[in-house]
Coordinates of C-alpha atoms in Angstrom, one line a residue:
M1 CA 0.0 0.0 0.0
D2 CA 1.4 3.2 -1.0
S3 CA 1.8 6.3 1.5
S4 CA -1.1 8.3 -0.1
E5 CA -3.4 5.4 0.6
A6 CA -2.2 5.3 4.2
A7 CA -2.8 9.1 4.5
R8 CA -6.4 8.7 3.2
G9 CA -7.1 5.9 5.6
K10 CA -5.8 7.8 8.6
E11 CA -7.6 10.9 7.6
S12 CA -10.9 9.0 7.3
V13 CA -10.4 7.6 10.8
Q14 CA -9.7 11.0 12.3
K15 CA -12.8 12.6 10.7
R16 CA -15.2 10.0 12.3
S17 CA -17.2 11.3 15.2
P18 CA -18.7 9.0 17.9
L19 CA -22.1 9.6 16.3
D20 CA -20.8 8.5 12.9
L21 CA -19.6 5.2 14.4
I22 CA -22.9 4.6 16.2
M23 CA -24.9 5.4 13.1
N24 CA -22.7 3.1 10.9
Q25 CA -23.3 0.2 13.3
L26 CA -27.0 0.8 13.2
R27 CA -27.1 1.0 9.4
R28 CA -25.2 -2.1 8.8
K29 CA -26.5 -4.3 11.7
T30 CA -28.6 -7.2 10.6
S31 CA -29.2 -10.2 12.7
F32 CA -27.5 -13.5 11.7
T33 CA -30.9 -15.2 11.8
E34 CA -32.3 -12.9 9.2
R35 CA -29.3 -13.3 6.9
K36 CA -29.5 -17.1 7.2
K37 CA -33.2 -17.1 6.3
T38 CA -32.5 -14.9 3.2
S39 CA -29.6 -17.1 2.2
V40 CA -31.6 -20.4 2.5
G41 CA -34.5 -18.7 0.6
R42 CA -32.2 -17.8 -2.3
L43 CA -31.2 -21.5 -2.5
F44 CA -34.5 -22.5 -3.9
R45 CA -34.8 -19.7 -6.5
P46 CA -34.3 -20.7 -10.1
S47 CA -31.4 -18.4 -10.4
E48 CA -29.6 -20.2 -7.6
S49 CA -29.9 -23.6 -9.3
S50 CA -28.8 -21.9 -12.5
D51 CA -25.7 -20.7 -10.8
R52 CA -24.9 -24.2 -9.7
R53 CA -25.4 -25.7 -13.1
N54 CA -23.1 -23.0 -14.6
G55 CA -20.3 -23.7 -12.2
G56 CA -21.0 -20.7 -9.9
I57 CA -20.2 -22.8 -6.8
P58 CA -16.6 -24.0 -6.9
E59 CA -17.0 -26.7 -4.3
I60 CA -19.6 -28.6 -6.4
K61 CA -19.1 -29.4 -10.1
E62 CA -22.1 -31.1 -11.5
S63 CA -22.7 -32.1 -15.1
D64 CA -26.0 -32.1 -17.0
T65 CA -25.2 -35.6 -18.1
S66 CA -25.0 -37.0 -14.5
E67 CA -28.3 -35.3 -13.7
G68 CA -29.8 -37.0 -16.7
K69 CA -28.6 -40.4 -15.6
E70 CA -30.1 -39.9 -12.2
N71 CA -33.5 -39.1 -13.8
K72 CA -33.3 -42.2 -15.9
E73 CA -32.3 -44.4 -12.9
P74 CA -34.5 -43.4 -10.0
G75 CA -33.4 -46.3 -7.9
R76 CA -29.8 -45.2 -7.9
E77 CA -28.4 -43.3 -4.9
S78 CA -28.1 -39.5 -5.5
S79 CA -24.6 -38.4 -6.4
I80 CA -24.9 -35.3 -4.2
T81 CA -24.0 -36.1 -0.6
A82 CA -25.4 -34.3 2.4
E83 CA -22.0 -32.7 2.8
E84 CA -22.0 -31.4 -0.8
S85 CA -25.6 -30.1 -0.4
G86 CA -24.4 -28.2 2.7
S87 CA -21.6 -26.7 0.6
V88 CA -24.1 -25.5 -1.9
V89 CA -26.1 -23.8 0.7
G90 CA -22.9 -22.4 2.3
W91 CA -21.6 -21.0 -0.9
G92 CA -24.9 -19.3 -1.5
R93 CA -24.5 -17.6 1.8
V94 CA -21.0 -16.6 0.9
K95 CA -22.2 -15.1 -2.4
Q96 CA -25.0 -13.1 -0.7
F97 CA -22.6 -11.8 2.0
M98 CA -20.1 -10.6 -0.6
Q99 CA -22.7 -9.1 -3.0
K100 CA -24.2 -7.2 -0.1
L101 CA -20.8 -5.5 0.3
G102 CA -20.4 -4.9 -3.5
K103 CA -17.7 -7.6 -3.9
T104 CA -17.4 -10.6 -6.1
P105 CA -17.0 -13.9 -4.2
H106 CA -13.9 -16.0 -4.8
S107 CA -13.0 -19.3 -3.2
H108 CA -9.3 -18.5 -2.9
N109 CA -9.3 -14.7 -2.3
L110 CA -11.4 -12.8 0.2
S111 CA -10.9 -9.1 -0.3
L112 CA -13.0 -6.9 1.9
S113 CA -10.9 -3.8 2.4
H114 CA -12.6 -0.4 2.7
C115 CA -16.0 -2.1 3.3
D116 CA -16.9 -0.4 6.6
L117 CA -17.2 -3.8 8.2
T118 CA -18.7 -3.9 11.7
A119 CA -18.4 -6.4 14.5
T120 CA -21.7 -7.9 13.4
D121 CA -20.3 -8.5 9.9
L122 CA -17.2 -10.2 11.4
V123 CA -19.5 -12.6 13.3
E124 CA -21.3 -13.5 10.1
L125 CA -18.0 -13.9 8.2
A126 CA -16.8 -16.3 10.9
T127 CA -19.8 -18.6 10.2
L128 CA -19.0 -18.6 6.5
L129 CA -15.4 -19.8 6.9
P130 CA -16.3 -23.5 6.8
F131 CA -17.4 -22.9 3.2
L132 CA -14.1 -21.2 2.3
S133 CA -11.8 -24.1 3.0
E134 CA -9.6 -23.2 -0.1
L135 CA -9.0 -19.6 1.0
E136 CA -5.4 -18.5 0.7
L137 CA -5.7 -14.6 1.0
M138 CA -7.9 -12.7 3.5
E139 CA -7.8 -8.9 3.2
L140 CA -9.8 -7.0 5.8
S141 CA -7.7 -3.8 5.8
W142 CA -9.1 -0.3 6.3
N143 CA -12.1 -1.3 8.3
D144 CA -11.7 0.8 11.4
L145 CA -14.8 -0.6 13.2
L146 CA -13.3 -4.1 13.6
G147 CA -11.0 -3.1 16.6
G148 CA -11.8 -5.1 19.7
S149 CA -13.8 -7.8 17.9
L150 CA -11.2 -9.9 16.1
K151 CA -11.7 -12.9 18.4
A152 CA -15.1 -13.5 16.8
L153 CA -13.2 -14.3 13.6
T154 CA -9.9 -15.9 14.9
G155 CA -11.9 -18.5 16.8
H156 CA -12.9 -20.0 13.5
L157 CA -9.7 -19.8 11.5
Q158 CA -9.2 -23.5 11.8
H159 CA -11.6 -23.8 8.8
V160 CA -9.2 -21.9 6.6
E161 CA -6.0 -23.8 7.4
K162 CA -4.6 -23.2 3.8
L163 CA -4.5 -19.4 4.5
R164 CA -1.2 -17.9 3.4
E165 CA -1.8 -14.1 3.6
L166 CA -3.7 -12.2 6.2
K167 CA -3.9 -8.4 6.0
L168 CA -5.4 -6.3 8.8
C169 CA -4.1 -2.8 8.1
S170 CA -5.8 0.1 9.8
C171 CA -8.4 -1.9 11.7
R172 CA -7.8 -0.2 15.1
L173 CA -6.5 -3.5 16.6
T174 CA -6.4 -3.6 20.3
Q175 CA -4.4 -5.6 22.9
Q176 CA -7.2 -8.2 23.0
D177 CA -7.1 -8.5 19.2
L178 CA -3.3 -9.2 19.3
T179 CA -3.8 -11.9 21.9
A180 CA -6.6 -13.5 19.9
L181 CA -4.5 -13.4 16.7
G182 CA -1.5 -14.8 18.3
E183 CA -3.5 -17.7 19.8
A184 CA -4.9 -18.5 16.4
L185 CA -1.6 -18.8 14.6
D186 CA -1.6 -22.6 15.3
C187 CA -4.9 -22.8 13.3
I188 CA -3.3 -21.4 10.1
P189 CA 0.1 -23.2 10.0
L190 CA 0.7 -22.1 6.3
I191 CA 0.5 -18.4 7.0
E192 CA 3.4 -16.6 5.3
V193 CA 2.4 -13.0 5.0
L194 CA 1.0 -10.9 8.0
D195 CA 0.3 -7.2 7.5
L196 CA -0.7 -5.3 10.6
S197 CA 0.4 -1.9 9.4
W198 CA -1.3 1.4 10.5
N199 CA -2.6 0.0 13.8
V200 CA -1.5 2.3 16.5
G201 CA -2.8 -0.1 19.1
I202 CA 0.0 -2.5 18.3
G203 CA 2.4 -0.1 19.9
A204 CA 2.4 1.3 23.5
G205 CA 3.9 -2.0 24.7
N206 CA 1.1 -4.2 23.4
F207 CA 3.0 -6.1 20.6
R208 CA 4.2 -8.6 23.1
H209 CA 0.7 -10.0 23.4
F210 CA 1.1 -11.2 19.9
T211 CA 4.8 -12.2 19.9
E212 CA 4.4 -14.3 23.1
Q213 CA 2.1 -16.7 21.2
I214 CA 4.5 -17.3 18.3
Q215 CA 5.6 -21.0 18.0
P216 CA 8.9 -22.2 16.4
E217 CA 7.2 -24.3 13.7
N218 CA 5.6 -21.2 12.0
R219 CA 6.2 -20.4 8.3
L220 CA 6.0 -16.6 8.5
K221 CA 8.1 -15.0 5.8
D222 CA 6.7 -11.5 5.5
L223 CA 5.9 -9.2 8.5
R224 CA 4.7 -5.7 8.0
L225 CA 4.3 -3.2 10.8
V226 CA 4.3 0.2 9.1
D227 CA 3.4 3.2 11.3
C228 CA 2.3 1.2 14.3
Q229 CA 3.8 3.7 16.8
L230 CA 6.1 1.0 18.1
L231 CA 7.9 1.8 21.3
E232 CA 11.3 0.5 22.5
T233 CA 9.5 -2.2 24.5
D234 CA 7.6 -3.3 21.3
I235 CA 10.9 -3.5 19.3
T236 CA 12.4 -5.5 22.2
A237 CA 9.4 -7.9 22.0
L238 CA 10.0 -8.3 18.3
S239 CA 13.7 -8.8 18.8
E240 CA 13.0 -11.6 21.3
A241 CA 10.6 -13.2 18.8
L242 CA 13.0 -13.2 15.8
P243 CA 14.7 -16.5 16.9
L244 CA 11.3 -18.1 16.3
L245 CA 11.0 -16.5 12.9
S246 CA 14.0 -18.1 11.3
G247 CA 12.3 -18.2 7.9
L248 CA 11.6 -14.5 7.8
E249 CA 12.4 -12.9 4.4
E250 CA 10.8 -9.5 4.6
L251 CA 10.5 -7.1 7.6
D252 CA 8.9 -3.6 7.2
L253 CA 9.2 -1.3 10.2
S254 CA 8.8 2.0 8.3
N255 CA 7.4 5.0 10.0
N256 CA 8.2 3.8 13.5
K257 CA 10.7 6.0 15.4
L258 CA 13.5 3.7 16.6
S259 CA 15.6 4.4 19.6
I260 CA 19.3 3.5 19.6
K261 CA 18.7 0.8 22.2
G262 CA 15.8 -0.6 20.2
M263 CA 17.9 -0.6 17.0
E264 CA 20.7 -2.4 18.8
N265 CA 18.4 -5.1 20.1
L266 CA 16.8 -5.6 16.7
T267 CA 20.0 -5.8 14.7
S268 CA 21.6 -8.2 17.2
S269 CA 18.7 -10.6 16.7
F270 CA 19.3 -10.6 12.9
S271 CA 21.7 -13.4 13.6
T272 CA 18.7 -15.7 13.8
T273 CA 17.1 -14.5 10.5
P274 CA 19.7 -15.5 7.9
R275 CA 17.1 -15.6 5.1
L276 CA 16.1 -12.0 5.3
K277 CA 15.9 -10.5 1.8
T278 CA 14.0 -7.3 2.3
L279 CA 14.5 -4.7 5.1
K280 CA 12.5 -1.5 5.2
L281 CA 13.3 1.2 7.7
S282 CA 12.0 4.3 5.9
M283 CA 11.3 7.3 8.1
C284 CA 12.5 5.7 11.3
G285 CA 14.5 8.6 12.6
L286 CA 17.8 6.9 11.8
R287 CA 21.0 8.7 12.7
K288 CA 24.7 7.9 12.5
D289 CA 24.5 5.6 15.6
H290 CA 21.6 3.7 14.1
L291 CA 23.5 3.2 10.8
S292 CA 26.5 1.9 12.8
A293 CA 24.4 -0.7 14.6
L294 CA 22.8 -1.7 11.3
G295 CA 26.1 -2.0 9.5
Q296 CA 27.4 -4.4 12.2
A297 CA 24.4 -6.7 11.5
F298 CA 25.1 -7.1 7.8
R299 CA 27.3 -10.0 8.5
F300 CA 24.2 -11.9 9.7
I301 CA 22.0 -11.1 6.7
T302 CA 24.2 -11.5 3.7
A303 CA 21.2 -12.7 1.6
L304 CA 19.7 -9.2 1.8
E305 CA 18.5 -8.1 -1.7
H306 CA 16.4 -5.0 -1.0
M307 CA 17.1 -2.3 1.6
D308 CA 15.0 0.9 2.1
L309 CA 16.6 3.6 4.4
S310 CA 14.8 6.5 2.7
C311 CA 13.4 9.6 4.4
N312 CA 15.8 9.5 7.3
K313 CA 16.9 13.1 7.2
E314 CA 19.2 12.8 10.1
A315 CA 21.2 10.0 8.5
G316 CA 23.3 12.4 6.4
G317 CA 27.0 12.1 7.1
G318 CA 26.6 8.6 8.6
L319 CA 27.0 6.5 5.5
S320 CA 30.7 5.9 6.2
T321 CA 29.7 3.8 9.2
L322 CA 28.0 1.4 6.8
A323 CA 30.7 1.4 4.1
A324 CA 32.9 -1.5 5.2
N325 CA 29.9 -3.8 6.0
L326 CA 28.0 -2.9 2.8
L327 CA 30.7 -4.9 1.0
L328 CA 29.2 -8.0 2.6
L329 CA 25.8 -7.5 0.8
T330 CA 26.9 -9.2 -2.4
H331 CA 23.3 -10.0 -3.3
L332 CA 21.9 -6.5 -2.8
R333 CA 19.7 -5.6 -5.8
S334 CA 18.1 -2.3 -4.7
L335 CA 19.1 0.4 -2.3
D336 CA 16.8 3.3 -1.5
M337 CA 18.2 6.4 0.3
H338 CA 16.1 9.2 -1.2
L339 CA 15.6 12.2 1.0
C340 CA 18.3 11.4 3.5
C341 CA 20.2 14.7 3.3
L342 CA 23.3 12.8 2.1
T343 CA 26.5 14.8 2.0
N344 CA 29.2 14.7 -0.7
D345 CA 31.2 12.4 1.6
D346 CA 28.3 10.0 1.8
V347 CA 28.0 9.8 -2.0
L348 CA 31.8 9.3 -2.4
T349 CA 31.5 6.5 0.1
L350 CA 29.0 4.8 -2.2
V351 CA 31.4 5.4 -5.1
Q352 CA 34.0 3.3 -3.2
V353 CA 31.5 0.5 -2.4
A354 CA 29.5 0.3 -5.6
P355 CA 32.0 -1.8 -7.6
S356 CA 31.5 -4.6 -5.1
L357 CA 27.7 -4.5 -5.4
K358 CA 27.6 -6.5 -8.6
E359 CA 23.9 -7.5 -8.3
L360 CA 22.7 -3.9 -7.9
R361 CA 19.8 -3.1 -10.2
E362 CA 18.1 -0.1 -8.5
L363 CA 19.7 2.9 -6.7
D364 CA 17.5 5.7 -5.5
L365 CA 19.4 8.8 -4.3
S366 CA 16.7 11.3 -5.4
S367 CA 16.0 14.4 -3.4
N368 CA 19.6 14.6 -2.2
K369 CA 21.2 17.8 -3.5
S370 CA 24.7 16.5 -3.1
V371 CA 24.3 14.0 -5.9
G372 CA 24.4 16.9 -8.4
D373 CA 28.1 17.5 -7.6
T374 CA 29.2 13.9 -7.4
L375 CA 27.1 12.1 -10.1
Q376 CA 30.0 11.8 -12.6
N377 CA 32.1 9.8 -10.0
L378 CA 29.1 7.7 -9.1
L379 CA 28.2 6.7 -12.7
Q380 CA 31.8 5.5 -13.2
S381 CA 31.4 3.0 -10.3
L382 CA 27.9 1.6 -10.9
P383 CA 27.2 -1.6 -12.9
L384 CA 25.3 0.5 -15.5
S385 CA 24.6 -2.3 -18.0
Q386 CA 22.3 -4.0 -15.5
M387 CA 20.7 -1.0 -13.8
T388 CA 16.9 -0.8 -14.3
K389 CA 16.1 2.2 -12.1
L390 CA 18.2 5.3 -11.3
P391 CA 15.9 8.1 -10.1
L392 CA 17.7 11.5 -10.0
N393 CA 14.8 13.8 -9.5
N394 CA 15.4 16.9 -7.4
C395 CA 19.1 16.3 -7.2
D396 CA 20.2 19.8 -8.3
L397 CA 22.0 18.4 -11.3
S398 CA 24.5 20.7 -13.0
D399 CA 25.1 21.0 -16.7
S400 CA 28.2 18.8 -16.3
A401 CA 26.2 16.2 -14.4
C402 CA 23.6 16.2 -17.1
H403 CA 26.3 15.7 -19.7
A404 CA 27.8 12.9 -17.8
L405 CA 24.5 11.1 -17.6
A406 CA 23.8 11.6 -21.2
T407 CA 27.1 10.0 -22.2
V408 CA 26.2 6.8 -20.5
M409 CA 22.6 6.5 -21.7
Q410 CA 23.7 3.9 -24.3
T411 CA 25.2 1.8 -21.5
L412 CA 21.9 1.8 -19.6
K413 CA 20.4 -0.8 -21.8
R414 CA 18.1 -2.3 -19.2
L415 CA 16.9 1.0 -17.7
D416 CA 13.1 1.0 -17.5
S417 CA 12.5 4.1 -15.5
L418 CA 14.2 7.5 -15.9
N419 CA 13.2 10.3 -13.5
L420 CA 14.9 13.7 -14.0
S421 CA 12.1 15.9 -12.7
W422 CA 12.8 19.2 -10.9
N423 CA 16.3 19.5 -12.5
K424 CA 16.2 22.7 -14.4
C425 CA 19.4 21.9 -16.4
V426 CA 17.5 19.3 -18.4
G427 CA 15.8 22.1 -20.3
E428 CA 17.5 22.8 -23.6
N429 CA 19.6 19.6 -23.0
L430 CA 17.0 16.9 -23.5
R431 CA 18.4 16.1 -26.9
E432 CA 21.6 14.7 -25.3
F433 CA 19.5 12.1 -23.3
L434 CA 17.2 11.1 -26.2
E435 CA 19.6 10.8 -29.2
P436 CA 21.4 7.6 -27.8
L437 CA 18.0 5.8 -27.5
Q438 CA 17.2 3.3 -30.2
A439 CA 14.3 1.0 -31.1
D440 CA 15.4 -1.6 -28.5
C441 CA 15.1 1.0 -25.6
K442 CA 13.3 -0.6 -22.6
L443 CA 12.1 2.7 -21.0
Q444 CA 8.6 2.3 -19.5
E445 CA 8.6 5.5 -17.4
L446 CA 10.0 8.9 -18.4
R447 CA 9.4 11.7 -15.9
L448 CA 10.4 15.2 -16.8
S449 CA 8.2 17.4 -14.6
S450 CA 9.4 21.0 -14.0
C451 CA 12.5 20.7 -16.1
N452 CA 12.2 24.0 -17.9
L453 CA 11.6 22.1 -21.2
T454 CA 11.4 24.2 -24.4
T455 CA 9.6 23.7 -27.7
E456 CA 12.8 22.4 -29.1
D457 CA 13.1 19.8 -26.3
V458 CA 9.7 18.5 -27.2
L459 CA 10.6 18.3 -30.9
H460 CA 13.5 16.0 -29.9
L461 CA 11.0 13.9 -28.0
E462 CA 8.9 13.8 -31.1
S463 CA 11.9 12.6 -33.1
A464 CA 12.5 9.8 -30.5
C465 CA 8.9 8.7 -30.9
Q466 CA 9.2 8.6 -34.7
R467 CA 12.2 6.3 -34.7
G468 CA 10.5 3.9 -32.2
A469 CA 12.8 4.6 -29.3
L470 CA 9.8 5.1 -26.9
S471 CA 7.5 2.4 -28.1
Q472 CA 7.5 0.6 -24.7
L473 CA 6.8 3.8 -22.8
K474 CA 3.8 3.4 -20.4
L475 CA 4.1 6.7 -18.4
L476 CA 5.2 10.1 -19.7
D477 CA 5.2 13.0 -17.3
L478 CA 5.8 16.4 -18.9
S479 CA 3.9 18.4 -16.3
Y480 CA 4.9 21.9 -15.2
N481 CA 6.7 22.8 -18.4
G482 CA 4.7 25.9 -19.4
S483 CA 7.5 27.2 -21.5
V484 CA 6.8 24.7 -24.3
G485 CA 5.0 26.4 -27.2
D486 CA 1.9 25.3 -28.9
G487 CA 3.9 24.0 -31.9
G488 CA 5.8 21.6 -29.6
W489 CA 2.6 19.9 -28.4
T490 CA 1.1 19.8 -31.9
S491 CA 4.2 18.1 -33.3
L492 CA 4.4 15.6 -30.4
F493 CA 0.8 14.5 -30.7
G494 CA 1.3 14.2 -34.5
K495 CA 3.8 11.3 -33.8
A496 CA 1.5 9.5 -31.3
A497 CA 1.8 6.3 -33.2
G498 CA 5.3 6.0 -31.6
L499 CA 3.7 5.9 -28.2
K500 CA 1.4 3.0 -28.8
G501 CA 2.0 1.5 -25.4
L502 CA 1.4 4.7 -23.4
E503 CA -1.0 4.3 -20.4
E504 CA -0.5 7.6 -18.6
L505 CA 0.2 11.1 -20.0
D506 CA 0.6 14.2 -17.8
I507 CA 1.1 17.6 -19.4
S508 CA -0.5 19.6 -16.5
L509 CA 0.5 23.2 -15.9
R510 CA 1.5 24.8 -12.6
P511 CA -1.5 25.9 -10.5
S512 CA -0.5 29.5 -11.1
A513 CA -0.5 29.1 -14.9
S514 CA -3.5 29.2 -17.3
L515 CA -3.1 28.6 -21.0
S516 CA -5.6 27.5 -23.6
V517 CA -5.6 24.0 -25.2
S518 CA -7.3 25.3 -28.4
P519 CA -4.2 25.6 -30.6
W520 CA -3.1 22.0 -30.2
L521 CA -6.3 20.2 -29.2
P522 CA -7.2 19.1 -32.7
A523 CA -3.8 17.3 -32.9
L524 CA -4.5 15.6 -29.5
L525 CA -8.0 14.5 -30.5
K526 CA -6.6 13.0 -33.7
A527 CA -3.9 11.2 -31.7
L528 CA -6.1 9.7 -29.0
P529 CA -7.5 6.8 -31.1
Q530 CA -3.8 5.7 -31.8
L531 CA -3.1 5.6 -28.0
S532 CA -5.1 2.4 -27.5
S533 CA -3.7 1.7 -24.0
L534 CA -4.2 5.1 -22.6
S535 CA -6.0 5.0 -19.2
R536 CA -5.2 8.5 -17.8
L537 CA -4.8 11.9 -19.4
S538 CA -4.0 14.8 -17.1
L539 CA -4.5 18.4 -18.3
Q540 CA -4.8 20.2 -15.0
H541 CA -4.7 24.0 -15.1
W542 CA -5.1 24.2 -18.9
T543 CA -8.2 26.1 -20.0
L544 CA -10.9 24.1 -21.8
S545 CA -14.2 25.3 -23.0
S546 CA -17.3 23.2 -22.3
A547 CA -17.3 22.0 -25.9
E548 CA -13.6 21.1 -25.9
R549 CA -14.0 19.1 -22.7
D550 CA -17.0 17.2 -24.1
K551 CA -15.0 16.2 -27.2
L552 CA -12.2 14.9 -25.0
E553 CA -14.5 13.0 -22.7
K554 CA -16.4 11.4 -25.6
I555 CA -13.2 9.9 -27.1
L556 CA -11.7 8.9 -23.7
S557 CA -14.9 7.2 -22.5
K558 CA -14.7 4.8 -25.4
K559 CA -11.4 3.5 -23.9
S560 CA -12.5 3.9 -20.2
A561 CA -9.7 6.4 -19.7
I562 CA -9.8 9.1 -17.0
L563 CA -9.5 12.8 -17.8
E564 CA -8.0 15.0 -15.1
C565 CA -8.6 18.6 -15.6
D566 CA -9.9 21.6 -13.7
K567 CA -13.7 21.9 -13.2
L568 CA -15.5 24.4 -15.3
A569 CA -16.2 27.6 -13.6
T570 CA -19.9 27.8 -12.5
P571 CA -21.5 31.0 -13.9
T572 CA -22.5 33.5 -11.2
P573 CA -26.3 33.9 -11.3
K574 CA -27.5 37.3 -12.1
A575 CA -29.4 39.2 -9.5
A576 CA -33.1 39.5 -10.1
G577 CA -34.4 42.9 -11.3

């Protein structure tokens, strides 16, 4: 789940008043007896039997030929057992429950996020679990009324013993919920992914109520605890449980402020998780001492492939404490340190280490101003031929840095994402980046927002389209480049055939700008049918007349594409008399 979704979830929780919660419960509350009667009644409707004949119930697969045989041989015992008949009834109830929530039932995947589920719904769901024995994924996230009632569900998890993923993000889980969940782990022995993110009740010393229930024979591989307000005692509880999680491959503690002692306890326990492949500590308040403790633990987790240390603004100047131990991470494929206030010395430390990171595919140093001065040295040390992502947005790139990057574009043969946004030097220099690109270019994302692009830059972009260098592009962001003239947009849209795979196009203006689309809109309207994969077109802050907007929406509606633009101004009613 991305950060914007988390913010929306948290905002919706904060806006609920006590009256809202009470009214929600009253609106949604229906007795279990009433729902059961409705479900059984639906069983005997013609539509229900039709569903069964059409294979709508995965547990029962009947053929018309077998039914025919039974009709011809009345003395023969029915092929539908009592157990199968019960499954038919049960699946009918499952369908009714899911349809009531606007969801499609699936025997392997139960996705009920953002459904405003109540404790009453949870009780009903628990009675349906015997008919979902093949379930592998249960997603109940973003239902903030479930807090305190999880035991009603966990007491029945023995019916879904094949469950592999359980997601309970932002459900306002309580201490009692954690205890109930921990006690139920034995009932779901195959569980591999557990996501409890955005539950503040997990912190405040409560996490031990879950970890104390963990047994050595568990198969947990992925544990996510993003923004749970974990305290030092919670991190200690996790650290003490890690020896029981020897199969752990991913651990996400992002958005939890870690103390030095907590970090030391955690990293010392990494000696018991040698299979750890992904470690995410974004926005954890890491400083130089934290990085030192982390570096010392690298000798225990040499299988690490993905590490996210981003958004730790106090980590600047501390990368040297990691340097020697980074050499141990020979399997590291991605390193994210964007927005870490890295210094020149930090980047130069990476320059020294990079030649040993032979498996590196992704390096994110964006939003670190120091990269602009040291990029040339960094490019010389990276395994460029295998890099797939190298975001450099908002890095204060100089003209010499832009030139250095342009000269290695041919070497970046596997690059599928290039982000140079918010680097003003790109303007009037885009040709240098585009000319090396050929028809075998693998770029899928090109972001050039707020780069001071000129009409000539866009003409070079048109040329790249014409020679097929951008045929695999799925996202093109040219927003906040108001200096591009009308002729540039007209020419670009004229070569839309070279962007046949494009799914998202953004040419929005800054909020303070206001220009008319009229000069180049005909070219865009003509180009849209050629962009068969387009799903989003953003024209925010451009001025469109009502007729122009109608024309765009008519074409886009045929391909179910979204148009993002400013709302038309509502005319002010004239005063009477």
